[in-house]
Tab-separated table of C-alpha atoms and ligand atoms in Angstrom:
chain	number	residue	atom	x	y	z
J	1	MET	CA	-154.860	17.042	-63.658
J	2	ARG	CA	-157.621	15.258	-65.554
J	3	LEU	CA	-160.899	14.494	-63.863
J	4	ALA	CA	-162.165	10.924	-64.031
J	5	LEU	CA	-164.874	10.506	-66.666
J	6	HIS	CA	-167.703	10.048	-64.189
J	7	TRP	CA	-166.791	13.327	-62.502
J	8	GLN	CA	-166.690	15.043	-65.865
J	9	ILE	CA	-170.166	13.671	-66.558
J	10	PHE	CA	-171.331	14.863	-63.176
J	11	TRP	CA	-170.070	18.405	-63.764
J	12	GLY	CA	-171.482	18.393	-67.283
J	13	MET	CA	-174.835	17.435	-65.862
J	14	LEU	CA	-174.702	20.066	-63.152
J	15	ALA	CA	-173.699	22.849	-65.537
J	16	GLY	CA	-176.377	21.776	-68.021
J	17	ALA	CA	-179.026	21.612	-65.312
J	18	ILE	CA	-178.147	25.073	-64.016
J	19	LEU	CA	-178.343	26.531	-67.516
J	20	GLY	CA	-181.580	24.697	-68.242
J	21	VAL	CA	-183.299	25.636	-64.996
J	22	THR	CA	-182.309	29.273	-65.474
J	23	LEU	CA	-183.786	29.233	-68.952
J	24	ASN	CA	-186.880	27.509	-67.690
J	25	LEU	CA	-187.464	30.154	-65.073
J	26	THR	CA	-187.327	32.848	-67.724
J	27	ALA	CA	-189.771	30.960	-69.911
J	28	SER	CA	-193.265	32.013	-70.774
J	29	SER	CA	-195.650	29.349	-69.619
J	30	ARG	CA	-197.680	29.567	-72.779
J	31	SER	CA	-197.945	26.449	-74.869
J	32	VAL	CA	-199.401	25.898	-78.277
J	33	ARG	CA	-201.233	22.914	-79.690
J	34	ILE	CA	-202.001	22.612	-83.325
J	35	VAL	CA	-204.327	20.375	-85.252
J	36	ASP	CA	-203.393	20.681	-88.886
J	37	GLY	CA	-204.746	19.385	-92.156
J	38	LEU	CA	-208.440	19.266	-91.300
J	39	PRO	CA	-210.906	19.063	-94.195
J	40	GLY	CA	-211.447	22.321	-96.067
J	41	GLY	CA	-207.927	23.608	-95.371
J	42	LEU	CA	-208.805	24.162	-91.721
J	43	SER	CA	-206.293	24.269	-88.894
J	44	VAL	CA	-206.979	24.715	-85.217
J	45	ALA	CA	-204.541	26.269	-82.798
J	46	GLU	CA	-205.007	26.026	-79.063
J	47	ILE	CA	-203.049	28.414	-76.887
J	48	ASP	CA	-202.803	27.592	-73.186
J	49	ASP	CA	-201.754	30.102	-70.629
J	50	THR	CA	-201.229	30.084	-66.915
J	51	SER	CA	-204.742	31.311	-66.187
J	52	GLY	CA	-206.003	27.802	-66.882
J	53	ARG	CA	-207.948	28.940	-69.912
J	54	ALA	CA	-207.201	28.213	-73.520
J	55	GLU	CA	-207.789	30.216	-76.638
J	56	ILE	CA	-208.804	28.374	-79.768
J	57	ARG	CA	-208.053	29.881	-83.159
J	58	LEU	CA	-209.517	28.598	-86.346
J	59	PHE	CA	-207.588	29.102	-89.566
J	60	ARG	CA	-208.634	28.417	-93.130
J	61	ASP	CA	-205.703	28.048	-95.483
J	62	GLY	CA	-203.513	29.789	-92.986
J	63	VAL	CA	-205.842	32.794	-92.573
J	64	LEU	CA	-207.406	33.465	-89.178
J	65	GLU	CA	-211.169	32.985	-89.368
J	66	GLU	CA	-212.335	32.883	-85.810
J	67	SER	CA	-211.011	32.803	-82.276
J	68	PHE	CA	-212.684	31.987	-78.971
J	69	VAL	CA	-211.762	31.125	-75.410
J	70	VAL	CA	-212.604	27.707	-73.959
J	71	ASP	CA	-211.951	25.571	-70.962
J	72	PRO	CA	-208.781	23.604	-71.757
J	73	ALA	CA	-210.415	20.451	-70.408
J	74	ASP	CA	-212.603	20.500	-73.504
J	75	VAL	CA	-209.682	20.231	-75.868
J	76	LYS	CA	-208.584	16.691	-76.357
J	77	ASP	CA	-207.009	16.516	-79.767
J	78	GLY	CA	-203.720	17.940	-80.870
J	79	ALA	CA	-200.261	17.209	-79.596
J	80	PHE	CA	-197.979	19.657	-77.989
J	81	ARG	CA	-195.018	20.428	-80.179
J	82	SER	CA	-191.822	22.281	-79.468
J	83	VAL	CA	-191.235	25.488	-81.305
J	84	ASP	CA	-188.782	24.175	-83.910
J	85	GLU	CA	-191.213	21.417	-84.679
J	86	LEU	CA	-193.938	24.018	-85.093
J	87	ARG	CA	-191.870	26.086	-87.483
J	88	ARG	CA	-191.157	23.137	-89.702
J	89	GLN	CA	-194.614	21.716	-89.664
J	90	SER	CA	-196.962	24.599	-89.590
J	91	PRO	CA	-196.696	28.182	-90.746
J	92	VAL	CA	-199.906	28.753	-88.794
J	93	ALA	CA	-198.172	27.792	-85.601
J	94	ALA	CA	-195.263	30.021	-86.446
J	95	GLU	CA	-197.671	32.904	-86.939
J	96	ILE	CA	-199.306	32.316	-83.576
J	97	TYR	CA	-195.952	32.094	-81.966
J	98	SER	CA	-194.793	35.355	-83.434
J	99	GLN	CA	-197.968	37.009	-82.150
J	100	HIS	CA	-197.671	35.635	-78.675
J	101	GLY	CA	-193.929	35.765	-78.289
J	102	GLY	CA	-192.120	32.437	-78.296
J	103	SER	CA	-190.684	31.107	-75.144
J	104	VAL	CA	-186.943	31.614	-74.907
J	105	ALA	CA	-186.557	28.324	-73.138
J	106	LEU	CA	-188.355	26.348	-75.797
J	107	TRP	CA	-186.463	27.975	-78.619
J	108	THR	CA	-183.090	27.524	-76.948
J	109	GLY	CA	-184.137	24.076	-75.828
J	110	ALA	CA	-184.660	23.040	-79.412
J	111	TRP	CA	-181.080	23.976	-80.250
J	112	LEU	CA	-179.655	22.427	-77.116
J	113	LYS	CA	-181.430	19.240	-78.080
J	114	ARG	CA	-180.051	19.365	-81.582
J	115	VAL	CA	-176.469	19.755	-80.429
J	116	GLY	CA	-176.862	17.156	-77.673
J	117	SER	CA	-178.368	14.778	-80.179
J	118	LEU	CA	-175.056	14.696	-82.039
J	119	PHE	CA	-173.799	12.614	-79.123
J	120	LEU	CA	-176.836	10.344	-79.281
J	121	ARG	CA	-176.291	9.911	-83.025
J	122	MET	CA	-172.801	8.658	-82.314
J	123	LEU	CA	-174.193	6.100	-79.880
J	124	GLN	CA	-176.676	4.986	-82.513
J	125	MET	CA	-173.896	4.809	-85.065
J	126	VAL	CA	-171.874	2.234	-83.126
J	127	ALA	CA	-174.745	0.196	-81.726
J	128	VAL	CA	-175.328	-2.255	-84.568
J	129	PRO	CA	-171.689	-2.985	-85.515
J	130	LEU	CA	-170.854	-3.303	-81.836
J	131	ILE	CA	-173.557	-5.918	-81.259
J	132	ILE	CA	-172.618	-7.948	-84.298
J	133	THR	CA	-168.899	-8.007	-83.667
J	134	SER	CA	-168.980	-8.472	-79.904
J	135	LEU	CA	-171.601	-11.204	-79.999
J	136	GLY	CA	-169.952	-12.871	-82.999
J	137	ALA	CA	-166.527	-12.793	-81.378
J	138	GLY	CA	-167.984	-14.103	-78.105
J	139	ILE	CA	-169.631	-17.155	-79.672
J	140	LEU	CA	-166.898	-17.881	-82.199
J	141	GLY	CA	-164.340	-17.558	-79.420
J	142	LEU	CA	-165.754	-20.733	-77.902
J	143	GLY	CA	-164.186	-22.547	-80.832
J	144	ASP	CA	-164.141	-26.303	-80.634
J	145	ARG	CA	-165.356	-26.199	-77.094
J	146	ALA	CA	-168.821	-25.535	-78.426
J	147	GLY	CA	-168.673	-29.189	-79.336
J	148	VAL	CA	-169.153	-29.952	-75.659
J	149	GLY	CA	-172.885	-29.912	-76.167
J	150	GLY	CA	-173.924	-30.630	-72.598
J	151	MET	CA	-171.984	-27.848	-71.008
J	152	PHE	CA	-173.038	-25.428	-73.727
J	153	THR	CA	-176.713	-26.194	-73.173
J	154	ARG	CA	-176.465	-25.958	-69.388
J	155	THR	CA	-174.611	-22.673	-69.619
J	156	LEU	CA	-177.130	-21.157	-72.011
J	157	ALA	CA	-180.016	-22.401	-69.877
J	158	TYR	CA	-178.479	-20.746	-66.836
J	159	TYR	CA	-177.972	-17.472	-68.720
J	160	ALA	CA	-181.544	-17.507	-69.998
J	161	ILE	CA	-183.160	-18.349	-66.660
J	162	THR	CA	-181.233	-15.820	-64.582
J	163	SER	CA	-181.660	-13.040	-67.153
J	164	PHE	CA	-185.375	-13.786	-67.216
J	165	LEU	CA	-185.570	-13.617	-63.407
J	166	ALA	CA	-183.617	-10.349	-63.439
J	167	ILE	CA	-186.016	-8.846	-65.973
J	168	LEU	CA	-188.988	-9.979	-63.924
J	169	THR	CA	-187.504	-8.307	-60.860
J	170	GLY	CA	-186.948	-5.110	-62.848
J	171	LEU	CA	-190.505	-5.155	-64.183
J	172	LEU	CA	-191.873	-5.622	-60.712
J	173	ALA	CA	-189.757	-2.849	-59.223
J	174	VAL	CA	-190.626	-0.280	-61.866
J	175	ASN	CA	-194.342	-1.104	-61.729
J	176	VAL	CA	-194.497	-1.009	-57.952
J	177	ILE	CA	-192.207	1.969	-57.301
J	178	ARG	CA	-193.361	3.860	-60.421
J	179	PRO	CA	-190.434	6.265	-60.384
J	180	GLY	CA	-191.582	8.168	-63.474
J	181	LEU	CA	-194.958	8.964	-61.980
J	182	ARG	CA	-193.704	10.403	-58.726
J	183	GLY	CA	-192.354	13.689	-59.973
J	184	ALA	CA	-193.850	16.089	-62.416
J	185	GLY	CA	-196.344	13.760	-64.035
J	186	ALA	CA	-196.386	13.442	-67.784
J	187	ILE	CA	-193.591	15.082	-69.656
J	188	GLY	CA	-194.456	15.908	-73.224
J	189	MET	CA	-190.964	16.230	-74.581
J	190	GLY	CA	-192.201	17.926	-77.669
J	191	ALA	CA	-190.917	15.099	-79.804
J	192	ALA	CA	-193.576	14.080	-82.211
J	193	ALA	CA	-191.940	10.681	-82.600
J	194	GLY	CA	-192.733	9.676	-79.054
J	195	GLY	CA	-196.322	10.764	-78.954
J	196	VAL	CA	-197.187	9.355	-82.305
J	197	ALA	CA	-195.487	6.008	-82.075
J	198	VAL	CA	-196.417	5.100	-78.535
J	199	ALA	CA	-200.041	5.995	-78.928
J	200	PRO	CA	-200.910	3.173	-81.328
J	201	LEU	CA	-199.265	0.692	-78.973
J	202	GLN	CA	-201.585	1.770	-76.236
J	203	GLY	CA	-204.578	2.167	-78.430
J	204	GLN	CA	-204.650	-1.158	-80.230
J	205	SER	CA	-203.162	-3.232	-77.432
J	206	PRO	CA	-202.702	-6.377	-79.525
J	207	GLY	CA	-202.916	-9.624	-77.614
J	208	LEU	CA	-199.923	-11.148	-75.918
J	209	GLY	CA	-199.972	-14.083	-78.316
J	210	THR	CA	-199.723	-11.751	-81.304
J	211	ILE	CA	-196.843	-9.852	-79.733
J	212	LEU	CA	-194.924	-13.017	-78.934
J	213	PHE	CA	-195.502	-14.401	-82.395
J	214	GLU	CA	-194.256	-11.163	-83.929
J	215	GLN	CA	-191.073	-11.509	-81.921
J	216	LEU	CA	-190.746	-15.058	-83.168
J	217	GLU	CA	-191.110	-13.795	-86.724
J	218	ALA	CA	-188.435	-11.201	-86.097
J	219	LEU	CA	-186.065	-14.018	-85.168
J	220	ILE	CA	-186.244	-15.107	-88.801
J	221	PRO	CA	-185.480	-11.991	-90.847
J	222	SER	CA	-186.735	-12.458	-94.385
J	223	ASN	CA	-184.120	-9.928	-95.412
J	224	PRO	CA	-181.133	-9.648	-93.061
J	225	VAL	CA	-179.820	-6.591	-94.879
J	226	ALA	CA	-183.127	-4.801	-94.371
J	227	ALA	CA	-182.985	-5.810	-90.707
J	228	LEU	CA	-179.575	-4.169	-90.507
J	229	ALA	CA	-180.801	-0.988	-92.100
J	230	GLU	CA	-183.960	-0.716	-90.070
J	231	PRO	CA	-182.335	-1.658	-87.604
J	232	ASN	CA	-184.298	-4.602	-86.221
J	233	PHE	CA	-182.394	-5.558	-83.167
J	234	LEU	CA	-183.929	-8.975	-82.630
J	235	SER	CA	-183.322	-10.025	-86.235
J	236	ILE	CA	-179.746	-8.797	-86.173
J	237	ILE	CA	-178.915	-10.749	-83.039
J	238	ALA	CA	-180.635	-13.893	-84.259
J	239	PHE	CA	-178.823	-13.777	-87.589
J	240	THR	CA	-175.460	-13.073	-85.964
J	241	ILE	CA	-175.888	-16.044	-83.637
J	242	ALA	CA	-176.887	-18.225	-86.596
J	243	ILE	CA	-173.805	-17.226	-88.602
J	244	ALA	CA	-171.525	-17.873	-85.644
J	245	ILE	CA	-173.058	-21.273	-84.880
J	246	PHE	CA	-172.839	-22.424	-88.479
J	247	ALA	CA	-169.281	-21.183	-88.816
J	248	LEU	CA	-168.442	-23.253	-85.733
J	249	ARG	CA	-170.147	-26.269	-87.278
J	250	ILE	CA	-168.000	-25.961	-90.379
J	251	GLY	CA	-165.025	-25.425	-88.088
J	252	GLY	CA	-161.414	-25.329	-89.227
J	253	ASP	CA	-160.179	-22.371	-91.211
J	254	THR	CA	-163.648	-20.998	-91.887
J	255	ALA	CA	-164.464	-20.620	-88.219
J	256	ARG	CA	-161.000	-19.336	-87.411
J	257	ARG	CA	-160.982	-16.686	-90.128
J	258	LEU	CA	-164.440	-15.480	-89.160
J	259	GLN	CA	-163.440	-15.407	-85.519
J	260	ILE	CA	-160.392	-13.280	-86.280
J	261	ALA	CA	-162.526	-10.939	-88.391
J	262	ALA	CA	-165.175	-10.621	-85.665
J	263	GLN	CA	-162.586	-10.087	-82.965
J	264	THR	CA	-160.762	-7.468	-85.050
J	265	GLY	CA	-164.012	-5.655	-85.750
J	266	CYS	CA	-164.968	-5.908	-82.100
J	267	ASP	CA	-161.666	-4.362	-80.985
J	268	VAL	CA	-162.161	-1.442	-83.358
J	269	MET	CA	-165.789	-0.896	-82.336
J	270	MET	CA	-164.899	-1.060	-78.643
J	271	ALA	CA	-162.190	1.547	-79.172
J	272	MET	CA	-164.650	3.752	-81.061
J	273	THR	CA	-167.315	3.356	-78.376
J	274	THR	CA	-164.859	4.189	-75.638
J	275	ALA	CA	-163.849	7.341	-77.516
J	276	ILE	CA	-167.488	8.345	-77.998
J	277	ILE	CA	-168.236	7.778	-74.341
J	278	LYS	CA	-165.489	10.279	-73.560
J	279	LEU	CA	-167.766	12.888	-75.133
J	280	ALA	CA	-170.510	12.014	-72.641
J	281	PRO	CA	-169.847	15.055	-70.408
J	282	LEU	CA	-170.546	17.376	-73.350
J	283	GLY	CA	-173.544	15.357	-74.465
J	284	VAL	CA	-174.893	15.378	-70.931
J	285	PHE	CA	-174.396	19.122	-70.674
J	286	PHE	CA	-176.505	19.900	-73.736
J	287	LEU	CA	-179.150	17.272	-73.183
J	288	MET	CA	-179.547	18.042	-69.507
J	289	ALA	CA	-179.863	21.735	-70.309
J	290	TYR	CA	-182.507	20.848	-72.900
J	291	VAL	CA	-184.488	18.659	-70.537
J	292	THR	CA	-184.469	21.092	-67.639
J	293	ALA	CA	-185.099	24.109	-69.905
J	294	THR	CA	-188.243	22.494	-71.237
J	295	GLN	CA	-189.349	20.566	-68.152
J	296	GLY	CA	-188.059	22.433	-65.117
J	297	VAL	CA	-186.617	20.989	-61.928
J	298	ASN	CA	-189.343	18.448	-61.299
J	299	VAL	CA	-187.380	16.006	-63.378
J	300	PHE	CA	-184.932	15.498	-60.501
J	301	LYS	CA	-187.578	14.223	-58.137
J	302	SER	CA	-188.361	11.388	-60.474
J	303	LEU	CA	-184.684	10.713	-61.033
J	304	ALA	CA	-184.076	9.964	-57.360
J	305	TRP	CA	-186.905	7.435	-57.401
J	306	TYR	CA	-185.487	5.916	-60.548
J	307	VAL	CA	-182.128	5.334	-58.857
J	308	VAL	CA	-183.963	3.764	-55.922
J	309	ALA	CA	-185.925	1.465	-58.242
J	310	VAL	CA	-182.797	0.239	-60.070
J	311	ALA	CA	-180.847	-0.179	-56.827
J	312	VAL	CA	-183.604	-2.098	-55.030
J	313	ALA	CA	-184.138	-4.425	-57.975
J	314	LEU	CA	-180.401	-5.074	-58.469
J	315	ALA	CA	-179.974	-5.724	-54.748
J	316	PHE	CA	-182.850	-8.211	-54.768
J	317	HIS	CA	-181.434	-10.107	-57.715
J	318	ALA	CA	-177.898	-10.189	-56.301
J	319	CYS	CA	-178.750	-10.863	-52.671
J	320	VAL	CA	-181.862	-13.040	-52.916
J	321	THR	CA	-182.381	-14.664	-56.326
J	322	LEU	CA	-178.811	-15.633	-57.178
J	323	PRO	CA	-177.918	-16.810	-53.623
J	324	LEU	CA	-181.029	-19.024	-53.635
J	325	ILE	CA	-179.862	-20.572	-56.915
J	326	LEU	CA	-176.396	-21.010	-55.443
J	327	ARG	CA	-177.700	-22.719	-52.359
J	328	PHE	CA	-180.327	-24.972	-53.900
J	329	VAL	CA	-178.977	-25.703	-57.363
J	330	ALA	CA	-175.223	-25.372	-56.999
J	331	LYS	CA	-175.301	-26.465	-53.338
J	332	VAL	CA	-172.724	-23.862	-52.467
J	333	ASN	CA	-172.713	-21.526	-49.474
J	334	PRO	CA	-173.541	-18.110	-51.001
J	335	ARG	CA	-171.705	-16.146	-48.330
J	336	GLU	CA	-168.470	-18.047	-48.807
J	337	PHE	CA	-168.789	-17.938	-52.555
J	338	ALA	CA	-169.299	-14.171	-52.455
J	339	ARG	CA	-166.253	-13.818	-50.234
J	340	ALA	CA	-164.176	-15.827	-52.707
J	341	MET	CA	-165.396	-13.661	-55.600
J	342	SER	CA	-165.107	-10.345	-53.750
J	343	PRO	CA	-161.955	-9.053	-55.533
J	344	ALA	CA	-163.612	-9.522	-58.935
J	345	LEU	CA	-166.879	-8.002	-57.720
J	346	LEU	CA	-165.121	-4.946	-56.362
J	347	MET	CA	-163.120	-4.615	-59.546
J	348	ALA	CA	-166.333	-4.881	-61.592
J	349	PHE	CA	-167.940	-2.238	-59.423
J	350	SER	CA	-165.095	0.219	-59.728
J	351	SER	CA	-164.296	-0.369	-63.413
J	352	ALA	CA	-167.880	-0.775	-64.681
J	353	SER	CA	-166.520	-3.251	-67.217
J	354	SER	CA	-167.204	-6.994	-67.282
J	355	ASN	CA	-164.592	-7.422	-70.005
J	356	GLY	CA	-161.987	-5.509	-68.071
J	357	THR	CA	-162.702	-7.632	-65.014
J	358	LEU	CA	-162.679	-10.941	-66.893
J	359	PRO	CA	-159.073	-11.985	-66.117
J	360	LEU	CA	-159.656	-11.386	-62.413
J	361	THR	CA	-163.030	-13.145	-62.489
J	362	MET	CA	-161.426	-16.188	-64.096
J	363	SER	CA	-158.635	-16.311	-61.594
J	364	ASN	CA	-160.989	-15.829	-58.604
J	365	VAL	CA	-163.328	-18.544	-59.814
J	366	GLU	CA	-160.504	-21.055	-60.202
J	367	LYS	CA	-158.140	-20.129	-57.410
J	368	ARG	CA	-160.453	-18.852	-54.669
J	369	ALA	CA	-163.789	-20.538	-55.371
J	370	GLY	CA	-162.359	-23.904	-56.418
J	371	ILE	CA	-164.157	-24.197	-59.759
J	372	SER	CA	-162.443	-26.236	-62.460
J	373	LYS	CA	-160.498	-24.411	-65.155
J	374	ARG	CA	-162.622	-26.160	-67.758
J	375	THR	CA	-165.852	-24.652	-66.440
J	376	GLY	CA	-164.378	-21.223	-65.733
J	377	SER	CA	-162.821	-20.828	-69.143
J	378	PHE	CA	-166.058	-21.944	-70.791
J	379	VAL	CA	-168.698	-20.074	-68.804
J	380	LEU	CA	-166.957	-16.782	-68.080
J	381	PRO	CA	-165.735	-15.439	-71.447
J	382	LEU	CA	-169.110	-15.999	-73.095
J	383	GLY	CA	-170.914	-14.774	-69.988
J	384	ALA	CA	-168.990	-11.494	-69.998
J	385	THR	CA	-170.710	-10.606	-73.265
J	386	VAL	CA	-173.910	-12.615	-73.270
J	387	ASN	CA	-175.026	-12.998	-69.668
J	388	MET	CA	-175.749	-9.582	-68.218
J	389	ASP	CA	-178.480	-9.874	-65.627
J	390	GLY	CA	-177.739	-6.454	-64.179
J	391	THR	CA	-177.856	-4.800	-67.583
J	392	ALA	CA	-181.082	-6.563	-68.579
J	393	LEU	CA	-182.769	-5.486	-65.358
J	394	TYR	CA	-181.486	-1.965	-65.707
J	395	GLU	CA	-182.696	-1.634	-69.314
J	396	VAL	CA	-186.207	-2.633	-68.300
J	397	VAL	CA	-186.378	-0.219	-65.400
J	398	ALA	CA	-184.820	2.624	-67.387
J	399	VAL	CA	-187.011	2.298	-70.468
J	400	LEU	CA	-190.219	1.881	-68.474
J	401	PHE	CA	-189.221	4.820	-66.304
J	402	ILE	CA	-188.762	6.928	-69.426
J	403	ALA	CA	-192.121	5.723	-70.714
J	404	GLN	CA	-193.772	6.677	-67.428
J	405	LEU	CA	-192.235	10.122	-67.588
J	406	HIS	CA	-193.147	10.594	-71.211
J	407	ASN	CA	-196.688	9.267	-71.164
J	408	GLY	CA	-197.623	10.073	-67.603
J	409	ALA	CA	-198.766	6.466	-67.271
J	410	ASN	CA	-197.403	2.961	-67.268
J	411	LEU	CA	-196.996	1.270	-70.617
J	412	PRO	CA	-199.681	-1.329	-71.271
J	413	LEU	CA	-198.718	-4.929	-70.670
J	414	SER	CA	-198.209	-5.724	-74.330
J	415	ALA	CA	-195.700	-2.893	-74.737
J	416	GLN	CA	-193.986	-3.956	-71.513
J	417	VAL	CA	-193.528	-7.420	-72.983
J	418	ILE	CA	-191.794	-5.890	-75.997
J	419	VAL	CA	-189.552	-3.880	-73.686
J	420	ALA	CA	-188.723	-7.019	-71.690
J	421	ILE	CA	-187.844	-9.062	-74.753
J	422	THR	CA	-185.782	-6.300	-76.339
J	423	ALA	CA	-184.066	-5.658	-73.011
J	424	LEU	CA	-183.058	-9.292	-72.806
J	425	LEU	CA	-181.513	-9.043	-76.251
J	426	ALA	CA	-179.975	-5.695	-75.447
J	427	SER	CA	-178.208	-7.320	-72.527
J	428	VAL	CA	-177.029	-10.127	-74.776
J	429	GLY	CA	-175.775	-7.672	-77.376
J	430	ALA	CA	-174.199	-5.204	-74.945
J	431	ALA	CA	-170.425	-5.248	-74.850
J	432	GLY	CA	-168.824	-5.594	-71.428
J	433	ILE	CA	-167.495	-2.052	-71.304
J	434	PRO	CA	-168.597	1.016	-69.347
J	435	HIS	CA	-171.900	2.542	-70.426
J	436	ALA	CA	-172.517	-0.132	-73.081
J	437	GLY	CA	-176.042	-0.452	-71.699
J	438	LEU	CA	-176.738	3.118	-72.761
J	439	VAL	CA	-175.821	2.371	-76.354
J	440	MET	CA	-178.230	-0.547	-76.372
J	441	MET	CA	-181.001	1.431	-74.781
J	442	VAL	CA	-181.221	3.687	-77.811
J	443	ILE	CA	-182.472	0.684	-79.718
J	444	ILE	CA	-185.078	-0.331	-77.139
J	445	LEU	CA	-186.415	3.210	-77.018
J	446	GLN	CA	-186.745	3.143	-80.785
J	447	ALA	CA	-188.463	-0.238	-80.638
J	448	VAL	CA	-191.319	1.139	-78.542
J	449	GLY	CA	-191.332	4.555	-80.178
J	450	LEU	CA	-190.047	6.609	-77.270
J	451	PRO	CA	-187.962	9.704	-78.053
J	452	ILE	CA	-184.298	8.922	-77.549
J	453	GLU	CA	-183.584	12.429	-76.258
J	454	MET	CA	-185.257	11.400	-73.037
J	455	GLN	CA	-182.204	9.302	-72.356
J	456	ALA	CA	-180.617	12.567	-71.308
J	457	ILE	CA	-182.457	12.374	-68.025
J	458	ILE	CA	-180.929	9.090	-66.986
J	459	LEU	CA	-177.516	9.758	-68.534
J	460	ALA	CA	-176.699	11.896	-65.557
J	461	VAL	CA	-176.856	9.008	-63.099
J	462	ASP	CA	-175.681	6.293	-65.421
J	463	ARG	CA	-172.175	5.856	-64.090
J	464	VAL	CA	-173.141	4.868	-60.576
J	465	LEU	CA	-175.852	2.523	-61.851
J	466	ASP	CA	-173.373	1.116	-64.374
J	467	MET	CA	-171.004	0.219	-61.544
J	468	ALA	CA	-173.770	-1.572	-59.684
J	469	ARG	CA	-175.133	-3.439	-62.691
J	470	THR	CA	-171.648	-4.513	-63.804
J	471	ALA	CA	-170.993	-6.015	-60.372
J	472	VAL	CA	-174.282	-7.915	-60.708
J	473	ASN	CA	-173.295	-9.048	-64.210
J	474	VAL	CA	-170.027	-10.483	-62.938
J	475	TRP	CA	-171.700	-11.991	-59.878
J	476	SER	CA	-174.202	-13.804	-62.091
J	477	ASP	CA	-171.414	-15.117	-64.364
J	478	SER	CA	-169.567	-16.412	-61.319
J	479	CYS	CA	-172.673	-18.078	-59.873
J	480	GLY	CA	-173.143	-19.626	-63.330
J	481	CYS	CA	-169.762	-21.348	-62.960
J	482	ALA	CA	-170.839	-22.924	-59.687
J	483	VAL	CA	-174.158	-24.066	-61.158
J	484	VAL	CA	-172.664	-25.502	-64.353
J	485	GLU	CA	-169.893	-27.185	-62.375
J	486	ARG	CA	-172.436	-28.872	-60.096
J	487	LEU	CA	-174.661	-30.014	-62.949
J	488	SER	CA	-171.876	-31.327	-65.207
J	489	PRO	CA	-170.904	-34.969	-65.027
J	490	PRO	CA	-167.326	-35.310	-63.752
J	491	ALA	CA	-166.135	-36.654	-67.112
J	492	GLU	CA	-166.911	-33.317	-68.769
J	493	LEU	CA	-164.836	-31.390	-66.258
J	494	ASP	CA	-161.513	-33.133	-66.845
V	501	LIG	N1	-170.823	-1.858	-68.082
V	501	LIG	C1	-171.556	-3.080	-68.193
V	501	LIG	C2	-170.616	-4.263	-68.182
V	501	LIG	O1	-169.495	-4.146	-68.562
V	501	LIG	C3	-172.398	-3.110	-69.406
V	501	LIG	C4	-173.456	-2.064	-69.275
V	501	LIG	O2	-173.213	-0.898	-69.586
V	501	LIG	O3	-174.557	-2.393	-68.807
V	501	LIG	O4	-171.007	-5.326	-67.775
């Protein structure tokens, strides 16, 4: 008998957490901070211990010159680094470590992270081709129907407005509930990338106008190939959309051939992603062990609050925002509409796949909710890829939660704006298959300089949140049909 994937992930998480917590309990609580490369060949090492005091050692060219004990509150510079990082970066640190005895948990943690990161690398590997092919196939699949300008514009406007409202709800929830600040406080994951790259964001805090203009610039990649290599998510999506739109404008064989190519690529990338996701239980095992070995059990406290934050925000969007739009814009009774769509919503919830649910969504919309075939077949297929309110909301909450955990504080507004914009695009680029949101999140984390290993923490609860956000995705697509139907002149619906 084979366990369902989400159970495998659950057991992987549990086993990893048990291993990690055990290692953590055996750990020495000593930590080392190093400031390297000071003028005159000087390096400073700060060694904390549980007594609340810190020892400072001064090295010149790697040779110990002086050592003294200080109050740790006086030491502000220097970033904590995990032991493997220390070995690579500083022989001085390695020397201190050998004198003081390295912590088993940190050393093992470094290897657990390395092995677990193989899984994350696979997610990174598929992210860009998956976005390009799934988005390309989605838009090109509209074919001639894109010529129906009015319906196209209304549909896109609906997608944009509801995704924006979903993101706003997510931002609000994560800033009010502050799930990442309720547990252990700041978690220095030992990844230099995080500390270094986030710091400038907080430090400089460029104005909102500058940030928005930078995003606008990213929409026009001066070198699309460089954008691919970087990868610059925003540029890639913008360029993909441009190619698809212009192929549709040329039409005929050109559009058809490109559509077949995109669809073929999309099928292959979806198959590859699904296979990679099957490795999630192993990935979760190693990454969870790493996180708990280096951070201890406190991580779980925050995790519960994180689930609450995502759930509350999703519930608000699905039960308040979208029903209000249904009632006042589409002039439809939300309760009855939800009842008509219930088979598709339940299917979305249990399969965690908008694409998998699409046939049922289309049939429910037409046969049970009385929407015209024209609207359903226009709004739903594109919506399954492009309009993911639940995913957008989830990305915002998840990334800001990780930032809270990592920095011990909320991201400044300017960085939150970047997260919101990238999350919107992540939801557009995400394929409608289980866990696709996770693949996209790697890119948002990179965009704001957070260490991707921290995804391990939320991986453990991703399946249940995926089910909920997929149901919201499908619910929003369905509501979109009602709205577009109401706003379209009857002639367009024939
Ligand atoms: N599973 C979601 C969907 O199919 C995508 C995601 O992972 O957020 O709609």
